[in-house]
Coordinates of N, CA and C in Angstrom, one line a residue:
Chain B
X1 N -19.4 -48.5 167.8 CA -17.8 -49.2 167.2 C -17.3 -48.5 166.0
X2 N -15.9 -48.2 165.9 CA -15.5 -48.0 164.5 C -15.8 -49.0 163.5
X3 N -16.0 -48.8 162.3 CA -16.3 -49.8 161.1 C -15.2 -50.9 161.3
X4 N -13.7 -50.6 161.4 CA -12.6 -51.4 161.2 C -13.1 -52.7 162.0
X5 N -13.4 -52.2 163.4 CA -13.7 -53.3 164.3 C -15.1 -54.1 164.0
X6 N -16.0 -53.5 163.4 CA -17.0 -54.2 163.1 C -16.8 -55.0 162.1
X7 N -16.0 -54.8 161.3 CA -16.1 -55.8 160.1 C -15.1 -57.1 160.5
X8 N -14.3 -56.8 161.4 CA -13.2 -57.7 162.3 C -14.1 -58.6 162.6
X9 N -14.9 -58.3 163.6 CA -16.0 -58.6 164.4 C -16.9 -60.0 163.9
X10 N -17.3 -59.3 162.6 CA -18.2 -60.1 161.6 C -17.5 -61.1 161.0
X11 N -16.5 -60.5 160.6 CA -15.5 -61.8 159.7 C -15.4 -62.7 160.8
X12 N -14.9 -62.6 161.9 CA -14.6 -63.5 162.9 C -15.3 -64.6 163.5
X13 N -16.8 -63.7 163.3 CA -18.2 -64.3 163.6 C -18.5 -65.6 162.6
X14 N -18.4 -64.9 161.6 CA -18.6 -66.0 160.2 C -17.7 -66.9 159.9
X15 N -16.4 -67.1 160.4 CA -15.3 -67.5 159.3 C -14.4 -68.3 160.4
X16 N -14.3 -68.0 161.6 CA -13.5 -68.2 162.6 C -12.1 -68.3 161.8
X17 N -11.5 -67.0 161.5 CA -10.4 -67.2 160.3 C -9.0 -67.5 161.3
X18 N -8.1 -68.1 161.0 CA -6.9 -68.3 161.6 C -5.9 -67.3 161.0
X19 N -6.1 -66.5 160.3 CA -5.3 -65.1 160.2 C -6.4 -64.3 159.7
X20 N -6.6 -62.8 160.2 CA -7.6 -61.9 159.7 C -6.7 -60.5 160.0
X21 N -6.4 -59.7 159.1 CA -6.1 -58.6 158.8 C -6.7 -57.7 158.0
X22 N -7.7 -56.9 159.1 CA -8.4 -55.6 158.3 C -7.7 -54.5 158.6
X23 N -7.5 -53.6 157.4 CA -7.1 -52.3 157.4 C -7.8 -51.3 156.9
X24 N -7.9 -50.3 157.5 CA -8.4 -48.9 157.0 C -7.8 -48.1 156.0
X25 N -7.9 -48.1 154.9 CA -6.9 -47.6 153.9 C -7.2 -46.2 153.3
X26 N -8.6 -45.7 154.0 CA -9.3 -44.8 153.8 C -8.3 -43.4 153.5
X27 N -7.3 -43.5 153.8 CA -6.3 -42.2 154.1 C -5.6 -42.1 152.6
X28 N -5.3 -43.3 152.4 CA -4.7 -43.4 150.9 C -5.9 -43.1 149.7
X29 N -7.2 -42.5 149.9 CA -7.9 -42.2 149.4 C -8.5 -41.1 149.0
X30 N -8.2 -40.3 150.1 CA -8.5 -39.0 150.7 C -8.9 -38.1 149.3
X31 N -9.7 -37.6 149.1 CA -10.0 -36.6 148.2 C -10.5 -37.4 146.9
X32 N -10.8 -38.8 147.0 CA -11.0 -39.2 145.7 C -12.5 -39.7 145.8
X33 N -12.9 -39.6 144.6 CA -14.6 -40.0 144.6 C -14.8 -41.0 145.5
X34 N -15.7 -40.7 146.8 CA -16.1 -42.0 147.5 C -15.6 -41.9 148.8
X35 N -14.4 -40.6 148.7 CA -14.1 -40.9 150.4 C -14.7 -39.6 150.6
X36 N -14.8 -39.6 152.3 CA -15.5 -38.5 152.9 C -14.7 -38.1 154.3
X37 N -14.7 -36.9 154.7 CA -14.1 -36.5 155.9 C -14.1 -37.7 157.0
X38 N -13.2 -37.8 157.6 CA -13.9 -39.0 158.6 C -13.4 -40.1 158.5
X39 N -13.3 -40.4 157.3 CA -12.4 -41.7 156.7 C -13.6 -42.9 156.8
X40 N -13.1 -43.8 156.8 CA -13.8 -45.4 157.1 C -14.6 -45.4 156.0
X41 N -14.0 -45.3 155.0 CA -14.7 -45.5 153.2 C -14.1 -47.0 152.5
X42 N -12.8 -46.9 153.0 CA -11.8 -48.1 152.0 C -11.1 -49.0 153.1
X43 N -11.4 -50.0 152.7 CA -11.1 -51.4 153.7 C -10.2 -52.2 152.8
X44 N -9.4 -52.9 153.3 CA -8.9 -54.3 152.8 C -9.0 -55.4 153.8
X45 N -9.2 -56.3 153.4 CA -9.1 -57.4 154.1 C -8.4 -58.5 153.7
X46 N -7.4 -59.4 154.7 CA -6.7 -60.5 154.1 C -7.1 -61.6 155.3
X47 N -7.5 -62.4 154.8 CA -8.7 -63.6 155.7 C -8.1 -64.8 155.1
X48 N -7.6 -66.0 156.1 CA -7.2 -67.1 155.5 C -8.2 -68.1 157.1
X49 N -9.3 -68.9 156.2 CA -10.0 -69.4 157.1 C -10.2 -71.2 156.3
X50 N -10.7 -72.0 157.1 CA -11.1 -73.2 156.4 C -12.5 -73.3 155.7
X51 N -13.1 -72.3 156.2 CA -14.4 -72.0 155.4 C -13.9 -71.8 154.0
X52 N -13.2 -71.1 153.4 CA -12.8 -71.1 151.8 C -12.2 -72.4 151.3
X53 N -12.0 -73.6 152.0 CA -11.5 -74.6 151.5 C -12.3 -75.1 150.3
X54 N -11.9 -75.1 149.1 CA -12.5 -75.7 148.1 C -13.4 -74.5 147.1
X55 N -13.1 -73.6 147.5 CA -14.1 -72.7 147.2 C -13.6 -72.1 145.8
X56 N -14.1 -71.3 145.0 CA -13.3 -70.6 143.8 C -13.2 -69.2 144.6
X57 N -12.6 -68.3 143.7 CA -12.2 -67.0 144.3 C -13.6 -66.4 144.2
X58 N -14.4 -66.3 143.3 CA -15.8 -65.9 143.3 C -16.6 -66.1 144.5
X59 N -16.4 -67.6 144.5 CA -17.5 -67.9 146.0 C -16.8 -67.2 147.0
X60 N -15.6 -67.5 147.3 CA -14.8 -66.7 148.6 C -15.0 -65.2 148.8
X61 N -15.0 -64.4 147.7 CA -15.4 -63.0 147.7 C -17.0 -63.0 147.8
X62 N -17.7 -63.6 147.4 CA -19.4 -63.5 147.7 C -19.6 -63.7 149.4
X63 N -18.4 -64.5 149.7 CA -19.0 -65.0 151.1 C -18.7 -63.8 152.2
X64 N -17.6 -63.4 152.0 CA -17.2 -62.2 152.5 C -18.2 -61.1 152.3
X65 N -18.4 -60.8 151.1 CA -19.3 -59.7 150.9 C -20.6 -59.9 151.4
X66 N -21.3 -61.1 151.5 CA -22.1 -61.3 152.4 C -22.3 -61.2 153.5
X67 N -21.1 -61.6 154.2 CA -20.9 -61.3 155.7 C -20.8 -59.6 156.2
X68 N -20.4 -58.9 154.7 CA -20.3 -57.2 155.3 C -21.1 -56.6 154.4
X69 N -22.2 -57.1 153.9 CA -23.4 -56.5 153.2 C -23.9 -55.3 154.0
X70 N -24.1 -55.5 155.4 CA -24.7 -53.8 156.1 C -23.5 -53.1 155.8
X71 N -22.6 -53.5 155.8 CA -21.0 -52.1 155.7 C -21.2 -52.0 154.4
X72 N -21.1 -52.7 153.0 CA -20.8 -52.0 151.9 C -21.9 -51.5 151.4
X73 N -23.3 -51.7 152.0 CA -24.8 -50.9 151.8 C -24.7 -49.7 152.5
X74 N -23.5 -49.5 153.6 CA -23.7 -48.3 154.1 C -22.6 -47.5 153.9
X75 N -21.3 -47.3 154.7 CA -20.6 -46.3 154.2 C -19.3 -46.9 153.6
X76 N -19.1 -48.0 153.6 CA -18.3 -49.0 153.2 C -17.8 -48.5 151.6
X77 N -17.3 -47.9 151.0 CA -17.3 -47.6 149.6 C -16.2 -48.9 149.1
X78 N -15.3 -49.1 149.4 CA -14.3 -50.1 148.7 C -13.9 -50.9 149.7
X79 N -13.8 -52.3 149.0 CA -13.1 -53.5 150.0 C -12.4 -54.7 149.0
X80 N -11.2 -54.0 149.5 CA -10.3 -55.5 148.8 C -10.1 -56.4 149.7
X81 N -10.2 -57.6 148.7 CA -10.2 -59.1 149.5 C -9.3 -59.8 149.3
X82 N -8.4 -60.4 149.9 CA -8.0 -61.9 149.6 C -8.3 -62.5 150.6
X83 N -8.8 -63.5 150.1 CA -9.2 -64.8 151.1 C -8.7 -66.0 150.6
X84 N -8.3 -66.9 151.9 CA -7.5 -68.2 151.4 C -8.1 -69.0 152.3
X85 N -7.7 -70.2 151.8 CA -7.8 -71.3 153.0 C -6.2 -71.7 153.6
X86 N -6.3 -72.2 154.7 CA -5.3 -72.2 155.1 C -4.0 -72.9 154.1
X87 N -4.3 -74.2 153.6 CA -3.0 -74.7 152.7 C -3.2 -74.0 151.4
X88 N -3.6 -73.2 151.2 CA -3.2 -72.4 150.0 C -1.7 -71.7 150.6
X89 N -1.3 -71.5 152.0 CA 0.0 -70.8 152.3 C -0.2 -69.6 152.4
X90 N -2.0 -68.9 152.6 CA -2.3 -67.9 152.6 C -2.3 -66.9 151.3
X91 N -2.7 -66.0 151.5 CA -3.0 -65.1 150.2 C -1.6 -64.7 149.7
X92 N -1.3 -65.1 148.2 CA -0.3 -64.0 147.7 C 0.3 -63.0 148.4
X93 N 1.3 -62.5 148.6 CA 1.7 -61.7 148.9 C 2.4 -60.6 147.5
X94 N 2.4 -59.3 147.5 CA 2.8 -58.5 146.7 C 4.1 -57.9 147.1
Chain J
X1 N -36.7 -50.5 127.8 CA -35.5 -51.6 128.2 C -35.4 -51.4 129.6
X2 N -35.3 -52.4 130.2 CA -35.0 -52.5 131.7 C -33.6 -52.1 131.7
X3 N -32.8 -52.2 132.9 CA -31.0 -52.0 133.2 C -30.7 -53.4 132.7
X4 N -31.7 -54.2 133.3 CA -31.0 -55.9 133.6 C -30.7 -56.3 131.9
X5 N -32.4 -56.1 131.0 CA -31.9 -55.8 129.6 C -31.0 -55.5 129.2
X6 N -30.7 -54.2 129.2 CA -29.5 -53.4 128.8 C -28.2 -54.1 128.9
X7 N -27.9 -54.4 130.5 CA -26.7 -55.0 130.7 C -26.3 -56.6 130.0
X8 N -27.5 -57.2 130.0 CA -27.8 -58.6 129.6 C -27.2 -58.2 127.8
X9 N -27.8 -57.4 127.2 CA -27.5 -57.1 125.8 C -26.0 -56.9 125.7
X10 N -25.5 -55.6 126.5 CA -24.3 -55.5 126.6 C -23.4 -56.9 126.5
X11 N -23.5 -57.7 127.6 CA -22.6 -58.2 128.0 C -22.8 -59.6 127.2
X12 N -23.7 -59.9 126.7 CA -23.8 -60.9 125.4 C -23.6 -60.7 123.8
X13 N -23.5 -59.4 123.4 CA -22.7 -59.1 122.4 C -21.4 -58.3 122.2
X14 N -21.0 -58.4 123.6 CA -19.5 -58.0 123.7 C -18.7 -59.2 124.2
X15 N -17.7 -59.6 123.4 CA -16.9 -60.4 124.0 C -16.2 -60.1 125.6
X16 N -15.9 -58.9 125.8 CA -15.2 -58.7 127.2 C -15.6 -57.4 127.4
X17 N -16.3 -57.5 128.5 CA -17.1 -56.3 128.6 C -16.3 -55.8 130.2
X18 N -16.1 -54.7 130.7 CA -15.8 -53.8 132.0 C -16.7 -53.1 132.6
X19 N -17.6 -53.0 133.1 CA -18.0 -52.4 134.2 C -16.8 -51.3 135.1
X20 N -17.3 -50.1 134.8 CA -15.8 -49.3 135.4 C -16.6 -48.0 136.1
X21 N -15.4 -47.5 136.9 CA -15.8 -46.3 137.0 C -14.7 -45.5 135.8
X22 N -15.2 -44.5 135.0 CA -14.4 -43.7 134.3 C -14.4 -44.3 133.2
X23 N -13.5 -44.0 132.3 CA -13.3 -44.7 131.0 C -11.9 -45.3 130.8
X24 N -11.9 -46.2 129.7 CA -10.8 -46.9 129.5 C -9.3 -45.6 129.3
X25 N -9.6 -44.6 128.9 CA -8.6 -43.6 128.7 C -8.4 -42.9 130.1
X26 N -9.3 -42.7 130.7 CA -9.5 -41.8 131.8 C -10.3 -42.6 133.5
X27 N -9.7 -43.5 133.9 CA -10.1 -44.3 135.0 C -10.5 -43.2 135.9
X28 N -11.5 -43.3 136.9 CA -11.6 -42.4 137.6 C -11.7 -43.0 138.9
X29 N -11.0 -44.3 139.0 CA -10.7 -45.1 140.2 C -9.8 -45.9 140.3
X30 N -8.7 -46.1 141.1 CA -7.5 -46.8 140.9 C -8.0 -48.2 141.0
X31 N -9.2 -48.9 141.5 CA -9.4 -50.2 141.3 C -9.7 -50.7 140.0
X32 N -10.4 -49.8 139.1 CA -11.2 -49.6 137.8 C -9.8 -49.4 137.0
X33 N -8.6 -49.0 137.3 CA -7.7 -48.4 136.5 C -6.8 -49.6 136.3
X34 N -6.6 -50.3 137.7 CA -5.8 -51.8 137.6 C -6.3 -52.7 136.4
X35 N -7.6 -52.8 136.5 CA -8.1 -53.6 135.3 C -7.9 -53.4 134.2
X36 N -8.0 -52.0 134.0 CA -7.3 -51.8 132.4 C -6.2 -52.1 132.1
X37 N -5.5 -51.6 133.1 CA -3.9 -52.0 132.8 C -3.6 -53.0 132.4
X38 N -4.1 -54.2 133.3 CA -4.1 -55.7 132.9 C -4.5 -56.2 131.6
X39 N -6.0 -55.4 131.4 CA -6.6 -55.7 129.8 C -5.9 -54.8 128.9
X40 N -5.0 -53.9 128.9 CA -4.5 -53.1 128.0 C -3.0 -53.8 127.6
X41 N -2.5 -54.4 128.9 CA -1.0 -55.2 128.9 C -1.2 -56.4 127.9
X42 N -2.5 -56.8 128.2 CA -3.0 -58.4 127.5 C -3.0 -58.2 125.9
X43 N -3.4 -56.9 125.6 CA -4.1 -56.8 124.3 C -5.2 -57.1 124.1
X44 N -6.1 -57.0 125.0 CA -7.8 -57.4 124.6 C -8.5 -56.5 124.4
X45 N -9.0 -56.5 123.5 CA -10.3 -55.7 123.0 C -11.2 -55.7 124.1
X46 N -12.0 -54.6 124.7 CA -13.0 -54.6 125.3 C -13.6 -53.2 125.2
X47 N -15.2 -53.8 125.8 CA -15.7 -52.5 125.7 C -15.9 -51.8 127.2
X48 N -15.8 -50.8 127.8 CA -15.7 -49.8 129.2 C -17.1 -49.5 129.0
X49 N -17.6 -49.6 130.1 CA -18.8 -49.1 130.4 C -18.9 -48.2 131.7
X50 N -19.2 -46.7 131.5 CA -18.7 -46.3 132.9 C -19.8 -46.0 133.7
X51 N -19.9 -46.6 135.0 CA -20.9 -46.5 135.6 C -21.3 -45.3 136.3
X52 N -20.3 -44.2 136.4 CA -20.3 -43.0 136.9 C -21.5 -42.1 135.9
X53 N -21.6 -42.6 134.7 CA -22.7 -41.9 133.7 C -24.1 -42.1 133.7
X54 N -24.1 -43.5 134.8 CA -25.9 -43.6 134.8 C -25.9 -44.7 136.1
X55 N -26.9 -43.4 137.1 CA -26.8 -44.4 138.6 C -27.6 -45.2 138.4
X56 N -28.3 -45.9 137.1 CA -29.1 -46.7 136.9 C -28.3 -47.7 136.9
X57 N -27.3 -47.8 135.9 CA -26.5 -48.5 135.5 C -25.5 -49.4 136.4
X58 N -24.9 -48.2 137.6 CA -24.4 -48.3 138.6 C -25.0 -49.2 139.8
X59 N -26.1 -49.0 139.8 CA -26.8 -50.1 140.5 C -27.0 -51.5 140.1
X60 N -27.8 -50.8 139.1 CA -28.1 -52.3 138.0 C -27.3 -53.3 138.2
X61 N -25.9 -53.2 137.9 CA -24.8 -54.2 137.8 C -24.4 -54.7 139.3
X62 N -24.7 -54.0 140.1 CA -24.5 -54.8 141.5 C -25.5 -55.8 141.6
X63 N -26.8 -55.4 141.1 CA -27.9 -56.5 141.3 C -27.7 -57.7 140.0
X64 N -27.5 -57.1 138.8 CA -27.4 -58.3 138.3 C -26.2 -59.3 138.5
X65 N -25.1 -58.8 139.0 CA -24.0 -59.7 139.3 C -24.0 -60.3 140.7
X66 N -25.0 -59.8 141.4 CA -25.2 -60.0 142.7 C -23.5 -59.8 143.5
X67 N -23.1 -58.5 143.0 CA -21.8 -58.0 143.4 C -21.6 -56.7 143.8
X68 N -21.0 -56.4 144.9 CA -21.6 -55.0 145.5 C -20.6 -53.8 145.2
X69 N -19.2 -54.5 144.4 CA -18.3 -53.3 144.2 C -18.1 -53.4 142.7
X70 N -17.5 -52.3 142.4 CA -16.8 -52.0 140.9 C -15.4 -51.8 141.0
X71 N -15.0 -52.0 140.0 CA -14.8 -52.8 138.4 C -15.4 -54.4 138.8
X72 N -16.3 -54.8 137.4 CA -16.8 -56.3 137.1 C -16.3 -56.3 135.9
X73 N -15.5 -57.3 135.5 CA -15.2 -57.7 134.5 C -16.3 -59.1 133.8
X74 N -16.8 -58.9 132.6 CA -17.7 -60.2 132.0 C -16.5 -60.6 130.6
X75 N -16.4 -61.6 130.8 CA -16.2 -62.2 129.7 C -17.2 -63.1 128.6
X76 N -17.6 -63.4 127.7 CA -18.4 -63.7 126.9 C -19.7 -64.0 127.9
X77 N -20.2 -62.9 128.1 CA -21.5 -63.0 129.1 C -21.2 -63.7 130.7
X78 N -20.2 -64.1 131.0 CA -20.0 -64.5 132.4 C -19.2 -63.7 133.1
X79 N -19.8 -63.4 134.3 CA -19.0 -62.6 135.4 C -17.9 -63.2 136.1
X80 N -16.6 -62.8 135.5 CA -15.1 -63.3 136.1 C -14.8 -62.7 137.4
X81 N -15.1 -61.4 137.7 CA -14.7 -61.1 138.8 C -14.3 -59.6 139.1
X82 N -14.1 -59.0 140.3 CA -13.7 -57.7 140.4 C -12.0 -57.6 140.4
X83 N -11.6 -56.4 140.6 CA -10.4 -55.9 140.7 C -9.2 -57.0 141.5
X84 N -9.7 -57.7 142.7 CA -8.5 -58.5 143.2 C -8.5 -60.0 142.5
X85 N -9.5 -60.3 141.8 CA -9.8 -61.6 141.7 C -9.0 -61.2 140.1
X86 N -9.2 -60.1 139.3 CA -8.5 -60.3 138.0 C -7.3 -60.1 138.3
X87 N -6.8 -59.2 138.9 CA -5.1 -59.3 139.5 C -4.6 -60.6 139.8
X88 N -5.4 -61.3 140.7 CA -5.1 -62.6 141.2 C -4.8 -63.8 139.9
X89 N -6.1 -63.6 139.2 CA -5.6 -64.8 138.1 C -4.8 -64.2 137.3
X90 N -4.6 -63.0 137.0 CA -3.4 -62.3 136.1 C -2.3 -62.9 136.4
X91 N -2.2 -62.8 137.5 CA -0.5 -63.0 138.3 C -0.5 -64.6 137.8
X92 N -1.4 -65.3 138.1 CA -1.4 -66.9 138.3 C -1.4 -67.4 136.5
X93 N -1.7 -66.3 135.8 CA -1.7 -66.6 134.5 C -3.3 -67.3 134.1
X94 N -4.2 -67.3 135.0 CA -5.4 -68.1 135.0 C -6.3 -67.0 133.9
X95 N -6.0 -65.5 134.1 CA -6.9 -64.8 133.2 C -6.4 -65.1 131.7
X96 N -5.4 -65.1 131.5 CA -4.9 -65.5 129.8 C -5.4 -66.8 129.6
X97 N -5.5 -67.9 130.6 CA -6.1 -69.0 129.9 C -7.4 -68.9 129.8
X98 N -8.2 -68.2 130.4 CA -9.4 -68.4 130.3 C -9.8 -67.4 129.1
X99 N -9.1 -66.2 128.7 CA -9.3 -65.4 127.4 C -9.1 -66.8 126.4
X100 N -8.0 -67.4 126.5 CA -7.8 -68.2 125.5 C -8.9 -69.5 125.3
X101 N -9.3 -69.7 126.3 CA -10.2 -70.8 126.6 C -11.5 -70.5 126.0
X102 N -11.9 -69.3 126.1 CA -13.0 -68.5 125.4 C -12.9 -68.0 124.1
X103 N -11.8 -68.3 123.8 CA -11.5 -67.6 122.1 C -11.6 -66.2 122.3
X104 N -11.1 -65.6 123.3 CA -11.1 -64.1 122.7 C -9.4 -64.1 122.9
X105 N -9.4 -63.4 121.4 CA -8.0 -62.8 120.8 C -7.2 -62.0 121.9
X106 N -5.9 -62.1 122.3 CA -5.1 -61.2 122.9 C -3.8 -61.3 122.4
X107 N -3.4 -60.0 122.2 CA -1.9 -59.8 121.5 C -0.8 -60.0 122.3
X108 N -0.9 -59.8 123.6 CA 0.4 -60.3 124.3 C 0.5 -61.8 124.3
X109 N 1.7 -62.6 124.3 CA 1.7 -64.0 124.8 C 1.1 -64.1 126.4
X110 N 0.8 -65.3 126.6 CA 0.6 -65.4 127.9 C 1.5 -65.5 128.8
X111 N 2.4 -64.7 129.2 CA 3.2 -64.9 129.8 C 3.0 -64.5 131.5

């Protein structure tokens, strides 16, 4: 299974998110340290779930990092995370 | 001295420490560079430690913080977060408040 799909699957299983967008940003980092041919190194996750209610930013990120520990220990070199609870109105957009 | 002791010494003896890829002058990664820009914008003095100089440090800080990615920002010995958290806190004005509460001097006004 491609890494992006595996990340989506694991986050869905762990957090039953009401919103989940997983992007493979590897092409943006081509040639940069940590990138490699074939990509699948740099990802961003935008996730909204009840599971994050009342959690601090660090706690939310730790929850995501733990759910994806295998990926982070393997080929995933960078993971940008926006994690929010539904009442936050979703993560801030830039 | 173990790597844990080295890290503990650094975060306890410096008010603000950034574990990063590259140096504050020459960040080697966009995520590290973003945190450098924010700290520089706020006029905060900090010590940058380049994890690319030492595989021991690169792995050691991940274990020490139980945080799998770089950069990592410490203020007064306390882990504050990585790039996304620092950026969100800065945009919400929370980073400025935290620095002020911890008694860390910042040149720029907390806007």
